Amino acid sequence: DQQVKQNSPSLSVQEGRISILNCDYTNSMFDYFLWYKKYPAEGPTFLISISSIKDKNEDGRFTVFLNKSAKHLSLHIVPSQPGDSAVYFCAASDPNSGGSNYKLTFGKGTLLTVNP
Amino acid sequence: KAGVTQTPRYLIKTRGQQVTLSCSPISGHRSVSWYQQTPGQGLQFLFEYFSETQRNKGNFPGRFSGRQFSNSRSEMNVSTLELGDSALYLCASSTRRGNEQFFGPGTRLTVL
């Protein structure tokens, strides 16, 4: 049972254009969502997050949108740069998962390729 | 501030052996979580430790275990290795109840 889904395994865009990465979730208890970027042979790097009480969070070229009713979030990168080429993981946090640091449930990732 | 470090970076073992992986969190971070990354399953949560106690556990068999020391460093152990255990094992640290987890580079385990 995959609670966080990234249905597009890959995405290719031209430099300077917008990249839109999508993520769907099924667990209505998730209250915090994060995007991580991962380069080969490196660990995931935190990119941007959003709380369920918001519908938008912006940080420079990166914006995350949350649609709670649709259980959908998306990451927009504008403008896209070749250095953005990486695997992007969507993750969700459930405050009822117990523990001292809420367990993160990850999607399987989307490989973004930005072509010069 | 130094990041999360993991040792070793690469490991090759044979079926039936056991392995121990090490993780040193960011200074001041007391929560350490472990994840397994495989091509087919993405990142899957293994367990989380805080103050030397396991606080949360994922859906993995008992062959997977871990511990945390008083200095917050953590180790995970996999006994009786199987071919399917080949994966990238990632450690992440955070402050207590912080939602941003900072990942190490991972240990690439290959089981032959």
mmCIF file of N, CA and C in Angstrom, chain A:
data_model
loop_
_atom_site.group_PDB
_atom_site.id
_atom_site.type_symbol
_atom_site.label_atom_id
_atom_site.label_comp_id
_atom_site.label_asym_id
_atom_site.label_seq_id
_atom_site.Cartn_x
_atom_site.Cartn_y
_atom_site.Cartn_z
ATOM 1 N N ASP A 1 0.851 -1.181 0.000
ATOM 2 C CA ASP A 1 0.000 0.000 0.000
ATOM 3 C C ASP A 1 0.894 1.241 0.000
ATOM 4 N N GLN A 2 0.946 1.894 -1.155
ATOM 5 C CA GLN A 2 1.829 3.037 -1.293
ATOM 6 C C GLN A 2 1.056 4.289 -0.928
ATOM 7 N N GLN A 3 1.419 4.923 0.156
ATOM 8 C CA GLN A 3 0.671 6.075 0.633
ATOM 9 C C GLN A 3 1.086 7.377 -0.039
ATOM 10 N N VAL A 4 2.283 7.407 -0.601
ATOM 11 C CA VAL A 4 2.762 8.580 -1.321
ATOM 12 C C VAL A 4 3.165 8.128 -2.714
ATOM 13 N N LYS A 5 2.576 8.728 -3.721
ATOM 14 C CA LYS A 5 2.810 8.275 -5.088
ATOM 15 C C LYS A 5 3.327 9.394 -5.974
ATOM 16 N N GLN A 6 4.374 9.097 -6.693
ATOM 17 C CA GLN A 6 4.863 9.989 -7.733
ATOM 18 C C GLN A 6 4.712 9.204 -9.029
ATOM 19 N N ASN A 7 3.692 9.516 -9.769
ATOM 20 C CA ASN A 7 3.297 8.688 -10.904
ATOM 21 C C ASN A 7 4.169 8.862 -12.138
ATOM 22 N N SER A 8 4.970 9.918 -12.168
ATOM 23 C CA SER A 8 5.848 10.114 -13.317
ATOM 24 C C SER A 8 7.265 9.724 -12.934
ATOM 25 N N PRO A 9 7.779 8.629 -13.471
ATOM 26 C CA PRO A 9 9.146 8.226 -13.127
ATOM 27 C C PRO A 9 10.189 9.208 -13.659
ATOM 28 N N SER A 10 9.844 9.903 -14.742
ATOM 29 C CA SER A 10 10.823 10.829 -15.311
ATOM 30 C C SER A 10 10.115 12.009 -15.961
ATOM 31 N N LEU A 11 10.881 13.100 -16.093
ATOM 32 C CA LEU A 11 10.376 14.333 -16.694
ATOM 33 C C LEU A 11 11.549 15.035 -17.362
ATOM 34 N N SER A 12 11.335 15.489 -18.582
ATOM 35 C CA SER A 12 12.391 16.190 -19.302
ATOM 36 C C SER A 12 11.879 17.564 -19.722
ATOM 37 N N VAL A 13 12.644 18.617 -19.408
ATOM 38 C CA VAL A 13 12.242 19.981 -19.765
ATOM 39 C C VAL A 13 13.440 20.732 -20.331
ATOM 40 N N GLN A 14 13.147 21.817 -21.022
ATOM 41 C CA GLN A 14 14.200 22.664 -21.570
ATOM 42 C C GLN A 14 14.637 23.693 -20.531
ATOM 43 N N GLU A 15 15.908 24.008 -20.564
ATOM 44 C CA GLU A 15 16.441 25.053 -19.681
ATOM 45 C C GLU A 15 15.620 26.336 -19.833
ATOM 46 N N GLY A 16 15.293 26.968 -18.704
ATOM 47 C CA GLY A 16 14.549 28.206 -18.724
ATOM 48 C C GLY A 16 13.041 28.035 -18.614
ATOM 49 N N ARG A 17 12.570 26.820 -18.902
ATOM 50 C CA ARG A 17 11.131 26.560 -18.812
ATOM 51 C C ARG A 17 10.762 26.113 -17.405
ATOM 52 N N ILE A 18 9.469 25.917 -17.186
ATOM 53 C CA ILE A 18 8.995 25.494 -15.873
ATOM 54 C C ILE A 18 9.011 23.959 -15.768
ATOM 55 N N SER A 19 9.445 23.464 -14.620
ATOM 56 C CA SER A 19 9.343 22.033 -14.308
ATOM 57 C C SER A 19 8.246 21.872 -13.265
ATOM 58 N N ILE A 20 7.355 20.943 -13.499
ATOM 59 C CA ILE A 20 6.285 20.669 -12.537
ATOM 60 C C ILE A 20 6.328 19.194 -12.177
ATOM 61 N N LEU A 21 6.615 18.940 -10.900
ATOM 62 C CA LEU A 21 6.668 17.566 -10.407
ATOM 63 C C LEU A 21 5.470 17.344 -9.490
ATOM 64 N N ASN A 22 4.804 16.232 -9.682
ATOM 65 C CA ASN A 22 3.557 15.963 -8.978
ATOM 66 C C ASN A 22 3.678 14.828 -7.973
ATOM 67 N N CYS A 23 2.814 14.899 -6.968
ATOM 68 C CA CYS A 23 2.822 13.903 -5.907
ATOM 69 C C CYS A 23 1.403 13.766 -5.362
ATOM 70 N N ASP A 24 0.939 12.544 -5.186
ATOM 71 C CA ASP A 24 -0.371 12.286 -4.607
ATOM 72 C C ASP A 24 -0.211 11.455 -3.346
ATOM 73 N N TYR A 25 -1.102 11.648 -2.392
ATOM 74 C CA TYR A 25 -1.028 10.860 -1.163
ATOM 75 C C TYR A 25 -2.422 10.365 -0.784
ATOM 76 N N THR A 26 -2.440 9.319 0.009
ATOM 77 C CA THR A 26 -3.726 8.727 0.381
ATOM 78 C C THR A 26 -4.058 8.889 1.857
ATOM 79 N N ASN A 27 -3.049 9.087 2.690
ATOM 80 C CA ASN A 27 -3.265 9.156 4.134
ATOM 81 C C ASN A 27 -3.656 10.574 4.549
ATOM 82 N N SER A 28 -4.884 10.745 4.966
ATOM 83 C CA SER A 28 -5.369 12.079 5.323
ATOM 84 C C SER A 28 -4.763 12.594 6.629
ATOM 85 N N MET A 29 -4.027 11.745 7.334
ATOM 86 C CA MET A 29 -3.384 12.168 8.577
ATOM 87 C C MET A 29 -2.061 12.893 8.335
ATOM 88 N N PHE A 30 -1.533 12.787 7.126
ATOM 89 C CA PHE A 30 -0.289 13.510 6.822
ATOM 90 C C PHE A 30 -0.517 15.007 7.012
ATOM 91 N N ASP A 31 0.402 15.654 7.732
ATOM 92 C CA ASP A 31 0.201 17.080 7.975
ATOM 93 C C ASP A 31 1.397 17.930 7.575
ATOM 94 N N TYR A 32 2.419 17.308 7.033
ATOM 95 C CA TYR A 32 3.612 18.066 6.653
ATOM 96 C C TYR A 32 4.236 17.348 5.475
ATOM 97 N N PHE A 33 4.613 18.142 4.483
ATOM 98 C CA PHE A 33 5.099 17.544 3.234
ATOM 99 C C PHE A 33 6.428 18.178 2.852
ATOM 100 N N LEU A 34 7.308 17.361 2.320
ATOM 101 C CA LEU A 34 8.654 17.822 2.008
ATOM 102 C C LEU A 34 9.057 17.340 0.619
ATOM 103 N N TRP A 35 9.930 18.094 0.007
ATOM 104 C CA TRP A 35 10.553 17.674 -1.239
ATOM 105 C C TRP A 35 12.058 17.582 -1.005
ATOM 106 N N TYR A 36 12.630 16.473 -1.479
ATOM 107 C CA TYR A 36 14.058 16.267 -1.410
ATOM 108 C C TYR A 36 14.585 16.078 -2.826
ATOM 109 N N LYS A 37 15.825 16.504 -3.012
ATOM 110 C CA LYS A 37 16.511 16.317 -4.292
ATOM 111 C C LYS A 37 17.678 15.372 -4.054
ATOM 112 N N LYS A 38 17.902 14.469 -4.991
ATOM 113 C CA LYS A 38 18.989 13.512 -4.814
ATOM 114 C C LYS A 38 19.806 13.381 -6.078
ATOM 115 N N TYR A 39 21.119 13.610 -5.918
ATOM 116 C CA TYR A 39 22.065 13.344 -7.001
ATOM 117 C C TYR A 39 22.626 11.946 -6.814
ATOM 118 N N PRO A 40 23.111 11.320 -7.890
ATOM 119 C CA PRO A 40 23.716 9.987 -7.762
ATOM 120 C C PRO A 40 24.850 9.979 -6.746
ATOM 121 N N ALA A 41 24.952 8.933 -6.004
ATOM 122 C CA ALA A 41 26.019 8.725 -5.020
ATOM 123 C C ALA A 41 25.992 9.737 -3.873
ATOM 124 N N GLU A 42 24.888 10.432 -3.705
ATOM 125 C CA GLU A 42 24.738 11.342 -2.572
ATOM 126 C C GLU A 42 23.425 11.054 -1.858
ATOM 127 N N GLY A 43 23.337 11.484 -0.600
ATOM 128 C CA GLY A 43 22.070 11.348 0.095
ATOM 129 C C GLY A 43 21.097 12.430 -0.344
ATOM 130 N N PRO A 44 19.802 12.239 -0.082
ATOM 131 C CA PRO A 44 18.809 13.262 -0.422
ATOM 132 C C PRO A 44 19.090 14.568 0.310
ATOM 133 N N THR A 45 18.839 15.665 -0.375
ATOM 134 C CA THR A 45 19.017 17.001 0.203
ATOM 135 C C THR A 45 17.659 17.678 0.307
ATOM 136 N N PHE A 46 17.370 18.201 1.499
ATOM 137 C CA PHE A 46 16.097 18.881 1.698
ATOM 138 C C PHE A 46 15.983 20.097 0.792
ATOM 139 N N LEU A 47 14.817 20.250 0.182
ATOM 140 C CA LEU A 47 14.599 21.342 -0.771
ATOM 141 C C LEU A 47 13.599 22.360 -0.238
ATOM 142 N N ILE A 48 12.409 21.907 0.050
ATOM 143 C CA ILE A 48 11.344 22.815 0.477
ATOM 144 C C ILE A 48 10.255 21.987 1.146
ATOM 145 N N SER A 49 9.496 22.608 2.020
ATOM 146 C CA SER A 49 8.435 21.893 2.716
ATOM 147 C C SER A 49 7.181 22.760 2.799
ATOM 148 N N ILE A 50 6.080 22.133 3.201
ATOM 149 C CA ILE A 50 4.838 22.862 3.378
ATOM 150 C C ILE A 50 4.008 22.177 4.441
ATOM 151 N N SER A 51 3.423 22.986 5.302
ATOM 152 C CA SER A 51 2.519 22.475 6.324
ATOM 153 C C SER A 51 1.111 22.361 5.738
ATOM 154 N N SER A 52 0.327 21.468 6.302
ATOM 155 C CA SER A 52 -1.023 21.262 5.774
ATOM 156 C C SER A 52 -1.953 22.446 6.011
ATOM 157 N N ILE A 53 -1.510 23.411 6.823
ATOM 158 C CA ILE A 53 -2.363 24.584 7.047
ATOM 159 C C ILE A 53 -2.157 25.638 5.965
ATOM 160 N N LYS A 54 -1.195 25.396 5.086
ATOM 161 C CA LYS A 54 -0.933 26.321 3.983
ATOM 162 C C LYS A 54 -1.268 25.646 2.657
ATOM 163 N N ASP A 55 -1.377 26.457 1.631
ATOM 164 C CA ASP A 55 -1.576 25.881 0.299
ATOM 165 C C ASP A 55 -0.442 26.234 -0.659
ATOM 166 N N LYS A 56 0.488 27.049 -0.176
ATOM 167 C CA LYS A 56 1.610 27.447 -1.039
ATOM 168 C C LYS A 56 2.795 27.849 -0.183
ATOM 169 N N ASN A 57 3.974 27.452 -0.629
ATOM 170 C CA ASN A 57 5.206 27.912 0.005
ATOM 171 C C ASN A 57 6.243 28.133 -1.086
ATOM 172 N N GLU A 58 6.915 29.262 -0.994
ATOM 173 C CA GLU A 58 7.834 29.660 -2.057
ATOM 174 C C GLU A 58 9.219 29.904 -1.499
ATOM 175 N N ASP A 59 10.234 29.461 -2.229
ATOM 176 C CA ASP A 59 11.615 29.694 -1.826
ATOM 177 C C ASP A 59 12.444 29.839 -3.093
ATOM 178 N N GLY A 60 12.653 31.098 -3.473
ATOM 179 C CA GLY A 60 13.431 31.342 -4.687
ATOM 180 C C GLY A 60 12.750 30.778 -5.919
ATOM 181 N N ARG A 61 13.453 29.923 -6.635
ATOM 182 C CA ARG A 61 12.883 29.350 -7.868
ATOM 183 C C ARG A 61 11.910 28.192 -7.588
ATOM 184 N N PHE A 62 11.810 27.800 -6.347
ATOM 185 C CA PHE A 62 11.015 26.622 -5.992
ATOM 186 C C PHE A 62 9.738 27.030 -5.262
ATOM 187 N N THR A 63 8.621 26.476 -5.724
ATOM 188 C CA THR A 63 7.324 26.706 -5.084
ATOM 189 C C THR A 63 6.619 25.372 -4.940
ATOM 190 N N VAL A 64 6.080 25.132 -3.767
ATOM 191 C CA VAL A 64 5.294 23.922 -3.556
ATOM 192 C C VAL A 64 3.847 24.330 -3.324
ATOM 193 N N PHE A 65 2.950 23.639 -3.995
ATOM 194 C CA PHE A 65 1.514 23.865 -3.864
ATOM 195 C C PHE A 65 0.876 22.628 -3.244
ATOM 196 N N LEU A 66 -0.057 22.866 -2.326
ATOM 197 C CA LEU A 66 -0.753 21.757 -1.684
ATOM 198 C C LEU A 66 -2.252 21.903 -1.882
ATOM 199 N N ASN A 67 -2.885 20.867 -2.391
ATOM 200 C CA ASN A 67 -4.342 20.812 -2.538
ATOM 201 C C ASN A 67 -4.841 19.678 -1.641
ATOM 202 N N LYS A 68 -5.250 20.035 -0.434
ATOM 203 C CA LYS A 68 -5.627 19.027 0.548
ATOM 204 C C LYS A 68 -6.850 18.226 0.128
ATOM 205 N N SER A 69 -7.812 18.894 -0.487
ATOM 206 C CA SER A 69 -9.036 18.188 -0.865
ATOM 207 C C SER A 69 -8.736 17.119 -1.907
ATOM 208 N N ALA A 70 -7.759 17.397 -2.767
ATOM 209 C CA ALA A 70 -7.393 16.427 -3.799
ATOM 210 C C ALA A 70 -6.266 15.509 -3.339
ATOM 211 N N LYS A 71 -5.726 15.774 -2.151
ATOM 212 C CA LYS A 71 -4.567 15.038 -1.648
ATOM 213 C C LYS A 71 -3.451 15.039 -2.681
ATOM 214 N N HIS A 72 -3.112 16.224 -3.099
ATOM 215 C CA HIS A 72 -2.150 16.392 -4.184
ATOM 216 C C HIS A 72 -1.224 17.555 -3.874
ATOM 217 N N LEU A 73 0.051 17.366 -4.142
ATOM 218 C CA LEU A 73 0.974 18.483 -4.075
ATOM 219 C C LEU A 73 1.876 18.482 -5.287
ATOM 220 N N SER A 74 2.398 19.652 -5.575
ATOM 221 C CA SER A 74 3.273 19.762 -6.735
ATOM 222 C C SER A 74 4.426 20.702 -6.408
ATOM 223 N N LEU A 75 5.535 20.465 -7.072
ATOM 224 C CA LEU A 75 6.726 21.300 -6.948
ATOM 225 C C LEU A 75 6.961 21.969 -8.296
ATOM 226 N N HIS A 76 7.030 23.295 -8.279
ATOM 227 C CA HIS A 76 7.299 24.052 -9.486
ATOM 228 C C HIS A 76 8.709 24.634 -9.411
ATOM 229 N N ILE A 77 9.462 24.462 -10.465
ATOM 230 C CA ILE A 77 10.809 25.030 -10.538
ATOM 231 C C ILE A 77 10.825 25.976 -11.735
ATOM 232 N N VAL A 78 11.038 27.277 -11.439
ATOM 233 C CA VAL A 78 11.037 28.284 -12.498
ATOM 234 C C VAL A 78 12.152 29.311 -12.256
ATOM 235 N N PRO A 79 13.048 29.570 -13.202
ATOM 236 C CA PRO A 79 13.238 28.785 -14.421
ATOM 237 C C PRO A 79 14.079 27.548 -14.128
ATOM 238 N N SER A 80 13.901 26.508 -14.884
ATOM 239 C CA SER A 80 14.679 25.289 -14.695
ATOM 240 C C SER A 80 16.101 25.490 -15.210
ATOM 241 N N GLN A 81 17.048 24.883 -14.508
ATOM 242 C CA GLN A 81 18.456 24.984 -14.874
ATOM 243 C C GLN A 81 19.042 23.571 -15.005
ATOM 244 N N PRO A 82 20.066 23.400 -15.832
ATOM 245 C CA PRO A 82 20.665 22.062 -15.987
ATOM 246 C C PRO A 82 21.105 21.448 -14.655
ATOM 247 N N GLY A 83 21.547 22.276 -13.717
ATOM 248 C CA GLY A 83 21.957 21.795 -12.406
ATOM 249 C C GLY A 83 20.818 21.251 -11.566
ATOM 250 N N ASP A 84 19.589 21.478 -12.021
ATOM 251 C CA ASP A 84 18.429 20.933 -11.308
ATOM 252 C C ASP A 84 18.204 19.465 -11.653
ATOM 253 N N SER A 85 18.905 18.971 -12.633
ATOM 254 C CA SER A 85 18.747 17.576 -13.047
ATOM 255 C C SER A 85 19.123 16.649 -11.887
ATOM 256 N N ALA A 86 18.156 15.883 -11.433
ATOM 257 C CA ALA A 86 18.324 15.020 -10.261
ATOM 258 C C ALA A 86 17.040 14.215 -10.091
ATOM 259 N N VAL A 87 17.042 13.335 -9.085
ATOM 260 C CA VAL A 87 15.807 12.643 -8.705
ATOM 261 C C VAL A 87 15.154 13.439 -7.583
ATOM 262 N N TYR A 88 13.878 13.698 -7.717
ATOM 263 C CA TYR A 88 13.127 14.467 -6.720
ATOM 264 C C TYR A 88 12.154 13.532 -6.000
ATOM 265 N N PHE A 89 12.255 13.542 -4.684
ATOM 266 C CA PHE A 89 11.391 12.715 -3.851
ATOM 267 C C PHE A 89 10.404 13.600 -3.099
ATOM 268 N N CYS A 90 9.184 13.185 -3.104
ATOM 269 C CA CYS A 90 8.146 13.777 -2.290
ATOM 270 C C CYS A 90 8.059 12.946 -1.011
ATOM 271 N N ALA A 91 7.886 13.589 0.142
ATOM 272 C CA ALA A 91 7.772 12.866 1.403
ATOM 273 C C ALA A 91 6.675 13.488 2.243
ATOM 274 N N ALA A 92 6.069 12.668 3.085
ATOM 275 C CA ALA A 92 4.989 13.146 3.949
ATOM 276 C C ALA A 92 5.222 12.657 5.366
ATOM 277 N N SER A 93 4.767 13.469 6.313
ATOM 278 C CA SER A 93 4.976 13.189 7.729
ATOM 279 C C SER A 93 3.635 13.019 8.434
ATOM 280 N N ASP A 94 3.529 11.984 9.241
ATOM 281 C CA ASP A 94 2.307 11.679 9.967
ATOM 282 C C ASP A 94 2.562 11.875 11.450
ATOM 283 N N PRO A 95 1.960 12.872 12.069
ATOM 284 C CA PRO A 95 2.222 13.118 13.492
ATOM 285 C C PRO A 95 1.762 11.983 14.392
ATOM 286 N N ASN A 96 0.927 11.097 13.874
ATOM 287 C CA ASN A 96 0.453 9.983 14.674
ATOM 288 C C ASN A 96 1.303 8.723 14.498
ATOM 289 N N SER A 97 2.422 8.877 13.785
ATOM 290 C CA SER A 97 3.247 7.701 13.532
ATOM 291 C C SER A 97 4.091 7.350 14.741
ATOM 292 N N GLY A 98 4.046 8.212 15.728
ATOM 293 C CA GLY A 98 4.806 7.922 16.935
ATOM 294 C C GLY A 98 6.253 8.324 16.802
ATOM 295 N N GLY A 99 7.018 8.043 17.799
ATOM 296 C CA GLY A 99 8.432 8.373 17.737
ATOM 297 C C GLY A 99 8.686 9.830 18.079
ATOM 298 N N SER A 100 9.935 10.161 18.166
ATOM 299 C CA SER A 100 10.320 11.528 18.504
ATOM 300 C C SER A 100 10.412 12.403 17.273
ATOM 301 N N ASN A 101 10.630 11.803 16.152
ATOM 302 C CA ASN A 101 10.718 12.558 14.910
ATOM 303 C C ASN A 101 9.835 11.849 13.898
ATOM 304 N N TYR A 102 8.801 12.508 13.511
ATOM 305 C CA TYR A 102 7.790 11.857 12.703
ATOM 306 C C TYR A 102 8.380 11.101 11.528
ATOM 307 N N LYS A 103 7.915 9.889 11.363
ATOM 308 C CA LYS A 103 8.374 9.041 10.281
ATOM 309 C C LYS A 103 8.009 9.661 8.940
ATOM 310 N N LEU A 104 8.952 9.681 8.033
ATOM 311 C CA LEU A 104 8.695 10.188 6.693
ATOM 312 C C LEU A 104 8.357 9.030 5.767
ATOM 313 N N THR A 105 7.296 9.209 5.000
ATOM 314 C CA THR A 105 6.927 8.253 3.963
ATOM 315 C C THR A 105 7.251 8.890 2.627
ATOM 316 N N PHE A 106 8.068 8.220 1.840
ATOM 317 C CA PHE A 106 8.554 8.773 0.580
ATOM 318 C C PHE A 106 7.832 8.180 -0.616
ATOM 319 N N GLY A 107 7.733 8.986 -1.667
ATOM 320 C CA GLY A 107 7.360 8.471 -2.967
ATOM 321 C C GLY A 107 8.589 7.825 -3.601
ATOM 322 N N LYS A 108 8.404 7.238 -4.785
ATOM 323 C CA LYS A 108 9.501 6.515 -5.421
ATOM 324 C C LYS A 108 10.402 7.427 -6.239
ATOM 325 N N GLY A 109 10.041 8.691 -6.347
ATOM 326 C CA GLY A 109 10.923 9.640 -7.006
ATOM 327 C C GLY A 109 10.601 9.883 -8.467
ATOM 328 N N THR A 110 10.974 11.072 -8.930
ATOM 329 C CA THR A 110 10.860 11.452 -10.341
ATOM 330 C C THR A 110 12.211 11.966 -10.797
ATOM 331 N N LEU A 111 12.725 11.388 -11.867
ATOM 332 C CA LEU A 111 14.002 11.839 -12.428
ATOM 333 C C LEU A 111 13.752 13.024 -13.342
ATOM 334 N N LEU A 112 14.254 14.183 -12.939
ATOM 335 C CA LEU A 112 14.122 15.395 -13.740
ATOM 336 C C LEU A 112 15.389 15.611 -14.554
ATOM 337 N N THR A 113 15.233 15.795 -15.845
ATOM 338 C CA THR A 113 16.354 16.125 -16.719
ATOM 339 C C THR A 113 16.078 17.478 -17.348
ATOM 340 N N VAL A 114 16.974 18.419 -17.124
ATOM 341 C CA VAL A 114 16.844 19.746 -17.722
ATOM 342 C C VAL A 114 17.877 19.859 -18.826
ATOM 343 N N ASN A 115 17.394 19.994 -20.038
ATOM 344 C CA ASN A 115 18.263 20.025 -21.204
ATOM 345 C C ASN A 115 18.695 21.447 -21.540
ATOM 346 N N PRO A 116 20.011 21.643 -21.794
ATOM 347 C CA PRO A 116 20.508 22.995 -22.123
ATOM 348 C C PRO A 116 19.917 23.493 -23.443
#
